[in-house]
Coordinates of C-alpha atoms in Angstrom, one line a residue:
Chain A
M1 CA 121.5 154.6 125.7
F2 CA 121.2 158.2 125.3
L3 CA 122.8 161.9 126.3
I4 CA 121.3 163.8 129.1
N5 CA 121.6 167.5 129.4
C6 CA 122.7 168.1 133.2
P7 CA 121.8 171.5 134.1
F8 CA 125.0 172.0 135.8
C9 CA 127.7 170.1 133.5
G10 CA 125.9 170.0 130.1
E11 CA 125.4 167.2 127.9
R12 CA 126.8 163.7 129.0
D13 CA 126.4 159.8 128.4
Q14 CA 123.6 158.4 130.3
S15 CA 126.0 156.1 132.0
E16 CA 127.2 158.5 133.6
F17 CA 124.0 159.3 135.6
S18 CA 121.6 157.1 137.8
S19 CA 117.9 157.2 137.5
G20 CA 116.1 158.0 140.4
G21 CA 112.6 157.2 139.0
E22 CA 109.3 158.9 139.3
A23 CA 109.5 162.6 140.3
H24 CA 107.4 164.6 142.1
I25 CA 106.1 161.8 145.0
V26 CA 105.7 164.1 147.7
R27 CA 107.1 162.9 151.2
P28 CA 104.3 162.3 153.5
K29 CA 104.2 165.4 155.9
Q30 CA 103.2 163.2 158.8
P31 CA 104.4 159.7 158.5
T32 CA 102.8 158.4 162.0
E33 CA 99.0 159.2 160.8
L34 CA 99.6 157.5 157.2
S35 CA 97.3 154.4 156.8
D36 CA 98.5 151.0 155.3
D37 CA 97.2 152.0 151.9
E38 CA 98.8 155.2 152.0
W39 CA 102.1 153.9 153.1
A40 CA 101.9 151.4 150.0
E41 CA 100.9 154.4 147.8
Y42 CA 104.2 156.4 148.7
L43 CA 106.4 153.6 148.8
F44 CA 105.7 151.2 146.3
M45 CA 103.3 152.0 143.7
R46 CA 104.4 153.8 140.5
K47 CA 102.9 155.3 137.4
N48 CA 105.3 153.4 135.2
I49 CA 104.3 155.4 132.4
K50 CA 104.7 154.7 128.7
G51 CA 104.9 158.0 127.0
I52 CA 105.8 161.0 128.8
Q53 CA 107.4 160.7 132.2
F54 CA 108.5 163.1 134.8
E55 CA 111.5 161.6 136.7
R56 CA 114.6 162.3 138.8
W57 CA 118.4 161.5 137.8
N58 CA 121.5 162.1 139.7
H59 CA 124.8 162.8 137.6
V60 CA 126.5 160.5 139.8
H61 CA 129.6 160.4 137.8
G62 CA 129.7 163.9 137.7
C63 CA 128.6 167.0 140.0
R64 CA 126.6 164.2 141.8
K65 CA 123.4 166.7 142.1
W66 CA 120.0 165.6 141.3
F67 CA 117.7 166.9 138.7
N68 CA 114.4 166.5 137.0
V69 CA 114.1 165.2 133.4
V70 CA 110.9 164.8 131.1
R71 CA 111.6 161.9 129.2
D72 CA 109.2 160.0 126.5
T73 CA 110.0 156.4 127.9
S74 CA 108.4 154.7 124.5
N75 CA 111.6 156.3 122.6
D76 CA 113.8 157.8 125.3
K77 CA 114.0 161.0 123.8
I78 CA 114.6 163.8 126.5
L79 CA 111.8 166.5 126.2
S80 CA 112.9 168.9 129.0
V81 CA 115.5 169.2 131.8
Y82 CA 114.8 171.4 135.0
K83 CA 116.2 171.8 138.7
M84 CA 115.1 170.3 141.8
G85 CA 112.4 172.7 143.4
E86 CA 111.5 174.0 139.7
K87 CA 107.8 173.5 138.8
P88 CA 107.8 171.1 136.3
P89 CA 107.1 172.4 132.5
V90 CA 103.6 172.8 131.8
N91 CA 103.3 172.0 128.2
Y92 CA 104.0 168.3 129.0
K93 CA 101.0 167.6 131.2
Chain B
M1 CA 94.8 115.1 119.5
K2 CA 93.2 115.1 116.0
N3 CA 97.0 116.0 114.7
K4 CA 99.2 114.0 117.1
Y5 CA 102.9 114.4 116.5
S6 CA 105.2 111.0 116.2
V7 CA 107.7 109.4 114.7
F8 CA 105.0 108.1 112.5
S9 CA 103.4 111.6 111.6
L10 CA 107.2 112.7 110.8
I11 CA 107.7 109.8 108.1
K12 CA 104.2 110.3 106.6
N13 CA 104.8 113.9 106.2
A14 CA 108.2 113.4 105.0
L15 CA 107.0 111.5 102.3
S16 CA 105.0 114.3 100.9
Q17 CA 108.0 116.7 101.4
H18 CA 106.8 118.4 104.8
E19 CA 104.4 120.6 102.7
N20 CA 101.1 118.9 104.2
W21 CA 101.4 119.6 108.1
Q22 CA 98.3 120.8 109.6
Q23 CA 98.1 124.4 111.2
A24 CA 99.0 124.1 114.4
W25 CA 96.8 126.6 115.9
G26 CA 93.8 128.5 114.5
N27 CA 93.6 132.1 113.4
P28 CA 90.0 133.0 114.4
E29 CA 88.1 136.4 114.5
P30 CA 87.1 137.6 117.9
K31 CA 83.5 136.5 118.9
K32 CA 81.0 139.0 121.0
E33 CA 81.5 137.2 124.2
Y34 CA 83.5 135.2 126.1
E35 CA 83.8 133.6 129.5
A36 CA 87.0 134.9 130.3
I37 CA 89.9 136.9 128.2
I38 CA 93.5 136.6 128.8
V39 CA 95.4 140.0 127.6
G40 CA 98.8 138.7 126.4
G41 CA 100.0 135.7 124.2
G42 CA 103.2 135.1 125.7
G43 CA 104.2 131.9 127.3
H44 CA 102.3 132.5 130.6
G45 CA 99.0 133.6 129.1
L46 CA 98.8 130.9 126.9
A47 CA 99.6 128.6 129.6
T48 CA 97.0 130.2 131.4
A49 CA 94.2 129.4 128.7
Y50 CA 95.4 126.2 128.3
Y51 CA 95.3 125.3 131.8
L52 CA 91.7 126.9 132.0
A53 CA 90.4 125.0 129.2
K54 CA 92.1 122.0 130.5
K55 CA 91.7 121.7 134.2
H56 CA 88.7 124.1 135.0
N57 CA 86.7 123.3 131.9
L58 CA 86.1 127.0 130.6
K59 CA 86.2 126.7 126.9
N60 CA 84.8 129.8 125.4
I61 CA 88.0 131.7 126.2
A62 CA 90.5 134.0 124.1
V63 CA 93.8 134.8 124.2
L64 CA 94.5 138.6 122.9
E65 CA 98.1 139.2 121.5
K66 CA 99.0 142.9 120.2
G67 CA 101.9 141.4 118.2
W68 CA 102.3 137.6 117.4
I69 CA 102.4 135.0 119.8
G70 CA 105.8 134.5 122.1
G71 CA 107.3 137.6 120.2
G72 CA 107.5 139.5 123.5
N73 CA 109.5 138.2 126.5
T74 CA 109.1 134.5 125.8
G75 CA 111.2 134.8 122.8
R76 CA 113.9 137.2 124.2
N77 CA 114.9 135.7 127.4
T78 CA 117.7 133.2 127.9
T79 CA 115.8 130.3 128.4
I80 CA 117.3 129.4 131.9
I81 CA 114.9 127.1 134.3
R82 CA 115.6 126.4 137.8
S83 CA 114.0 126.5 140.9
N84 CA 116.7 127.3 143.8
Y85 CA 115.0 130.3 145.6
L86 CA 115.6 130.9 149.1
W87 CA 112.0 131.6 150.6
D88 CA 109.4 128.7 151.1
A89 CA 106.8 130.8 149.0
S90 CA 109.1 131.2 146.3
A91 CA 110.5 127.5 146.5
G92 CA 107.0 126.0 146.1
L93 CA 106.0 128.3 143.1
Y94 CA 108.9 127.8 141.2
D95 CA 109.5 124.0 141.8
H96 CA 105.8 123.4 141.1
A97 CA 106.9 124.9 137.7
L98 CA 109.9 123.1 137.3
K99 CA 107.9 119.9 138.0
L100 CA 105.4 120.4 135.5
W101 CA 108.5 121.2 133.0
E102 CA 109.9 117.8 133.8
N103 CA 106.7 116.3 131.6
L104 CA 105.8 119.3 129.7
S105 CA 106.9 117.8 126.2
Q106 CA 104.7 114.6 126.8
E107 CA 101.9 116.8 128.2
L108 CA 101.7 119.1 125.2
N109 CA 102.9 116.5 122.8
Y110 CA 105.4 119.0 121.6
N111 CA 108.9 118.9 122.2
V112 CA 110.1 122.1 124.3
M113 CA 113.6 120.7 124.2
F114 CA 113.8 120.8 128.2
S115 CA 117.3 119.9 128.8
Q116 CA 118.3 119.2 132.5
R117 CA 121.8 120.2 132.1
G118 CA 122.0 122.0 135.7
V119 CA 122.6 125.4 136.5
M120 CA 125.6 126.6 138.5
N121 CA 125.7 130.0 140.5
L122 CA 129.1 131.2 141.3
A123 CA 130.3 133.1 144.6
H124 CA 133.0 135.5 144.1
N125 CA 133.3 136.9 147.6
L126 CA 132.5 135.8 151.3
Q127 CA 129.1 137.2 151.5
D128 CA 128.4 135.2 148.3
V129 CA 129.7 132.3 149.8
R130 CA 127.6 132.9 153.0
D131 CA 124.4 133.3 151.1
L132 CA 124.7 130.4 148.7
K133 CA 125.4 128.1 151.3
R134 CA 122.3 129.4 153.3
R135 CA 120.6 129.1 150.1
T136 CA 121.3 125.2 149.4
H137 CA 120.3 124.4 153.2
A138 CA 117.2 126.4 152.5
N139 CA 116.3 124.5 149.2
R140 CA 117.2 121.1 150.8
L141 CA 114.7 121.9 153.5
N142 CA 112.0 122.6 150.6
G143 CA 113.1 119.1 149.1
I144 CA 114.9 120.8 146.1
D145 CA 118.1 119.5 145.0
A146 CA 121.1 121.8 145.4
V147 CA 124.5 121.1 146.1
W148 CA 127.6 123.4 147.3
L149 CA 130.6 123.1 145.3
N150 CA 134.1 124.2 145.9
T151 CA 136.5 126.1 143.6
E152 CA 138.1 122.7 142.1
E153 CA 134.5 121.1 142.1
V154 CA 133.2 124.1 139.9
K155 CA 136.4 123.9 137.6
K156 CA 135.7 120.3 137.4
F157 CA 132.1 120.7 136.6
C158 CA 132.8 123.6 134.2
P159 CA 136.3 123.2 132.9
I160 CA 136.6 126.2 130.7
I161 CA 136.0 128.6 134.0
N162 CA 139.0 130.6 135.1
I163 CA 139.7 129.9 138.5
S164 CA 142.7 131.9 138.9
P165 CA 142.7 133.6 142.4
D166 CA 144.3 136.9 141.3
I167 CA 141.0 137.9 138.8
R168 CA 138.6 141.0 139.9
Y169 CA 136.2 138.4 140.8
P170 CA 137.4 135.0 141.9
V171 CA 135.5 131.9 141.9
L172 CA 135.1 131.2 145.7
G173 CA 132.9 128.2 145.0
G174 CA 129.0 127.5 143.7
T175 CA 125.8 125.9 143.9
L176 CA 124.4 123.4 141.5
Q177 CA 121.0 122.6 140.8
R178 CA 121.2 119.3 138.8
R179 CA 117.5 119.3 137.8
A180 CA 117.5 123.0 136.3
G181 CA 118.4 123.7 132.4
T182 CA 116.7 125.1 129.6
A183 CA 114.0 124.8 127.2
R184 CA 113.5 126.1 123.8
H185 CA 111.5 129.1 124.7
D186 CA 109.7 129.5 120.9
A187 CA 108.3 125.9 121.6
V188 CA 106.9 126.6 124.8
A189 CA 104.8 129.4 123.4
W190 CA 103.6 127.3 120.3
G191 CA 103.0 124.1 122.4
Y192 CA 100.8 125.6 124.6
A193 CA 99.2 127.6 121.8
R194 CA 98.7 124.5 119.9
G195 CA 97.2 122.7 123.2
A196 CA 94.9 125.4 123.9
S197 CA 93.7 126.1 120.2
E198 CA 93.1 122.4 120.2
M199 CA 90.4 122.6 122.9
G200 CA 88.8 125.5 121.3
V201 CA 90.4 128.5 122.8
D202 CA 90.3 131.4 120.5
I203 CA 94.0 132.9 119.9
I204 CA 93.8 136.3 118.4
Q205 CA 97.0 137.8 117.1
N206 CA 97.4 141.8 116.1
C207 CA 94.9 142.5 118.4
E208 CA 95.5 145.5 120.9
V209 CA 93.7 146.1 124.1
K210 CA 92.7 149.8 124.1
G211 CA 90.4 150.0 127.1
I212 CA 88.9 148.2 130.1
K213 CA 84.9 148.9 130.4
R214 CA 83.8 148.7 134.0
N215 CA 80.3 148.8 135.4
G216 CA 81.2 150.1 139.3
D217 CA 83.5 147.5 140.7
R218 CA 83.5 144.8 138.3
V219 CA 84.9 144.5 134.6
E220 CA 82.4 144.0 131.4
G221 CA 84.6 144.0 128.7
L222 CA 87.8 145.1 126.6
E223 CA 87.9 147.5 123.9
T224 CA 90.6 146.3 121.4
T225 CA 91.7 147.4 118.0
K226 CA 89.1 144.6 116.5
G227 CA 86.4 146.2 118.6
F228 CA 84.5 145.7 121.9
I229 CA 84.6 142.1 123.3
K230 CA 82.2 141.5 126.3
T231 CA 83.7 139.4 129.1
N232 CA 83.5 139.1 133.2
K233 CA 86.9 137.9 133.9
I234 CA 90.0 139.2 132.3
G235 CA 93.4 138.1 133.1
V236 CA 96.3 140.2 132.4
V237 CA 99.4 138.9 131.4
A238 CA 101.3 141.5 129.9
A239 CA 104.6 141.7 131.3
G240 CA 106.5 145.1 130.6
H241 CA 103.1 146.5 129.4
S242 CA 101.1 145.4 133.0
S243 CA 101.0 149.0 134.1
V244 CA 99.7 150.3 130.8
I245 CA 96.7 148.0 131.0
A246 CA 96.3 148.5 134.7
N247 CA 96.1 152.1 134.0
M248 CA 93.4 151.5 131.7
A249 CA 91.4 150.1 134.7
G250 CA 92.4 153.0 136.9
L251 CA 94.8 150.8 139.1
K252 CA 98.8 151.4 139.8
L253 CA 100.7 148.4 140.2
P254 CA 104.1 148.4 142.3
L255 CA 105.9 147.9 139.1
E256 CA 109.1 149.3 136.8
S257 CA 109.4 148.4 133.4
K258 CA 112.9 148.3 132.5
P259 CA 115.0 146.8 129.3
L260 CA 117.0 143.4 129.8
Q261 CA 119.1 142.5 127.3
A262 CA 120.6 139.4 126.1
L263 CA 123.0 138.4 123.1
V264 CA 124.4 135.5 121.1
S265 CA 127.3 134.6 119.4
E266 CA 128.3 133.0 116.3
P267 CA 127.7 129.0 116.4
V268 CA 130.4 127.2 117.7
K269 CA 131.5 123.4 118.5
P270 CA 130.1 122.2 122.1
I271 CA 132.3 124.0 124.8
I272 CA 129.9 124.2 127.7
D273 CA 127.3 121.6 128.8
T274 CA 125.7 123.5 131.6
V275 CA 124.3 126.8 132.6
V276 CA 126.6 129.2 134.5
M277 CA 125.1 132.3 136.2
S278 CA 127.3 134.8 138.3
N279 CA 125.2 137.2 140.0
A280 CA 127.8 139.7 141.4
V281 CA 129.1 140.3 138.0
H282 CA 125.9 140.0 136.3
A283 CA 126.5 137.6 133.7
Y284 CA 125.3 134.1 132.8
I285 CA 126.0 131.7 129.7
S286 CA 125.0 128.6 128.4
Q287 CA 125.2 127.3 124.9
S288 CA 122.2 126.6 122.7
D289 CA 121.8 123.6 120.6
K290 CA 122.6 125.6 117.5
G291 CA 126.0 126.2 119.2
E292 CA 125.4 129.8 119.9
L293 CA 126.8 131.2 123.4
V294 CA 123.4 132.5 125.2
I295 CA 124.4 135.4 127.1
G296 CA 122.3 137.5 129.5
A297 CA 123.3 140.8 130.8
G298 CA 121.6 143.0 133.3
T299 CA 118.8 145.6 133.2
D300 CA 119.0 149.4 132.7
S301 CA 118.6 151.4 135.8
Y302 CA 115.8 153.6 134.1
V303 CA 111.9 152.9 133.0
S304 CA 112.0 152.3 129.2
Y305 CA 109.5 150.6 126.7
T306 CA 111.9 150.4 123.8
Q307 CA 113.2 146.8 123.8
R308 CA 116.6 148.4 123.1
G309 CA 118.7 148.7 126.2
S310 CA 122.1 150.5 126.6
H311 CA 125.7 149.3 125.3
N312 CA 127.7 150.0 128.5
I313 CA 125.3 147.3 130.0
V314 CA 126.2 144.9 127.3
E315 CA 129.9 146.0 127.7
E316 CA 130.1 145.4 131.5
T317 CA 128.5 141.6 130.9
L318 CA 131.0 141.0 128.1
K319 CA 133.8 142.1 130.5
A320 CA 133.0 139.5 133.1
I321 CA 132.3 136.9 130.6
L322 CA 135.8 137.3 129.2
E323 CA 137.3 137.2 132.7
L324 CA 135.4 134.4 133.9
Y325 CA 135.9 132.2 130.4
P326 CA 139.3 133.6 128.5
I327 CA 138.7 131.0 125.8
F328 CA 135.7 133.1 124.5
S329 CA 138.1 136.4 123.7
R330 CA 137.9 135.8 120.0
M331 CA 134.2 134.9 119.9
K332 CA 132.2 137.2 117.8
M333 CA 128.3 138.3 119.1
L334 CA 125.9 137.9 116.4
R335 CA 122.8 139.2 117.8
Q336 CA 121.8 141.5 120.8
W337 CA 118.5 142.5 121.8
G338 CA 116.4 143.6 124.6
G339 CA 113.2 143.1 126.2
I340 CA 110.7 144.8 128.7
V341 CA 110.5 143.3 132.4
D342 CA 108.4 144.3 135.1
I343 CA 110.3 144.4 138.5
C344 CA 108.4 144.4 141.6
P345 CA 110.1 146.0 144.4
D346 CA 110.7 142.5 146.0
A347 CA 111.5 140.8 143.2
S348 CA 108.6 138.7 143.3
P349 CA 105.9 138.0 140.9
I350 CA 102.3 139.0 141.6
I351 CA 99.3 136.4 140.5
S352 CA 96.6 137.8 142.1
K353 CA 92.8 139.2 142.2
T354 CA 92.5 142.9 142.2
N355 CA 89.9 145.4 143.9
I356 CA 88.2 145.1 140.9
K357 CA 85.9 142.1 140.4
G358 CA 86.9 139.8 137.3
L359 CA 90.3 141.6 136.9
Y360 CA 93.2 139.6 137.7
F361 CA 96.7 140.3 137.0
N362 CA 100.1 137.8 136.6
C363 CA 102.8 140.2 136.1
G364 CA 106.0 141.4 138.2
W365 CA 108.1 138.7 137.1
G366 CA 110.8 141.0 136.4
T367 CA 113.8 139.4 134.8
G368 CA 113.1 135.8 135.8
G369 CA 109.7 134.6 134.4
F370 CA 110.3 132.1 131.7
K371 CA 111.2 129.3 134.2
A372 CA 108.0 129.7 135.7
T373 CA 106.0 129.4 132.7
P374 CA 103.9 126.3 133.2
G375 CA 103.4 126.6 137.0
S376 CA 102.8 130.5 136.7
G377 CA 99.8 129.6 133.8
D378 CA 98.5 126.6 135.8
L379 CA 98.2 129.0 139.2
F380 CA 96.9 132.1 137.2
A381 CA 94.4 129.9 136.0
H382 CA 93.2 128.3 139.2
T383 CA 92.8 132.0 140.5
I384 CA 90.7 133.0 137.7
A385 CA 88.6 130.0 137.5
N386 CA 87.8 130.0 141.6
D387 CA 88.2 133.6 141.9
E388 CA 90.5 132.4 145.0
P389 CA 94.3 131.9 144.9
H390 CA 96.1 128.5 144.8
K391 CA 98.0 127.9 148.1
L392 CA 101.0 128.2 146.1
N393 CA 100.3 131.6 144.7
A394 CA 98.5 133.0 147.7
A395 CA 101.7 134.7 149.1
F396 CA 102.2 136.3 145.7
N397 CA 99.3 138.7 146.2
L398 CA 98.7 142.3 145.5
N399 CA 97.9 143.2 148.8
R400 CA 101.6 142.2 150.2
F401 CA 102.8 145.7 149.6
V402 CA 100.1 147.1 151.7
S403 CA 100.4 144.4 154.5
G404 CA 104.3 144.4 154.2
D405 CA 104.1 140.8 154.0
L406 CA 107.1 140.7 151.0
V407 CA 108.4 138.1 149.3
D408 CA 111.7 139.5 149.1
E409 CA 114.0 137.8 146.9
H410 CA 116.4 140.3 145.8
G411 CA 119.6 139.7 147.7
A412 CA 118.9 136.6 148.8
A413 CA 118.2 134.2 145.7
A414 CA 120.1 134.8 142.6
V415 CA 119.7 138.4 141.4
A416 CA 120.2 137.8 137.9
H417 CA 117.2 135.3 137.3

């Protein structure tokens, strides 16, 4: 349980948000040309990092907007929040 | 067995104030090389080592555990055992485990306190009723005992349930598997550890894996906090940390690790003599032999390795428990904890070879691995020893996420395992 600083609404309880999982998984440009392996990679395979992870969240019980979060999954500390379409902060790579 | 537990050993040791019991398993330093190494000293890992030694005659094996054995999800679950899964592949897998449970205390000469007190799954809406009835029929076709109970029969079987029709999630019926039940979770880990140790398996605690050494497409050994250990076969049974280990070998798995919580109340006199699960409201309850109510909650929605979990999840579970069992309104909760569960997209496990030779994974048990402990160990041992899956775990290969041949147990079986 933690607070998330929604870039549109400010700091709110995590229970107001829903997690959208790993961020920056790019939807394939040509789905018809994908091999089964590439589909599996896109649909199912996840980094599932213990440590600093880039992820998507939705303020589902608030402004209902999507945004990105950098979070340390080993202690749930949020290191950075940035909007959709923005470049991820480089200092956490 | 050189130190067989029996009523006579109990009497003999009682005479010496129980001070002369032998250590149940050894505490060796790692050797330089093993035929096979199991990463993860939980129930599944220890069972794997036990069956490798017992059925496949591999004696030079080790189990590496970063903490203490059974200190992870084995000691954190709500101990529910059942096999009433919908699909044929799952039914085969879980009922194999249930059959092993039925004789496990004798097999291990260790009382795992397996109690077939029945598990009842409640239906709260019309779709639940349809799904659970379908599952009952599917179970029977697979030779798994299952009965459908209407609301009155549910009440008769578990009298403390509130069957009032005007509650938010009214009880419209339920299924019952009488062969299902609970077991003492710690004893399962300890029993397998003792049995494996007896056959020469090295159980090495406080030894964390830091890296996997590869030579091309095959494994050569493990970097650990106790130095490098050579081996040609690595079986990873690391539950919530499976992805972390996979990452060391350059593999990605279809898993997300999330906290799952449970809690127990203060101990009270016997009040509920079965296990009742409700998937729609994510609450399940049983009573331990100590008298505590054991309550399981749902997972958090986000990836986390914190072994804590969010308060609102517990709150929602207890709301549901109170509505179904108003008698518990004054109960005090004593302890709450979390474990990290590795969840597959199809909510079925992976017991599989990988594309790296000598590297095997047993993971993805998600919220319901405890029930499968003996079967999982048996089948994973078979897979490692023969480099081929057993027919019961063939469907649970890693390649199903590429082929699309998923074993989708999400909505079909009980969501809350």
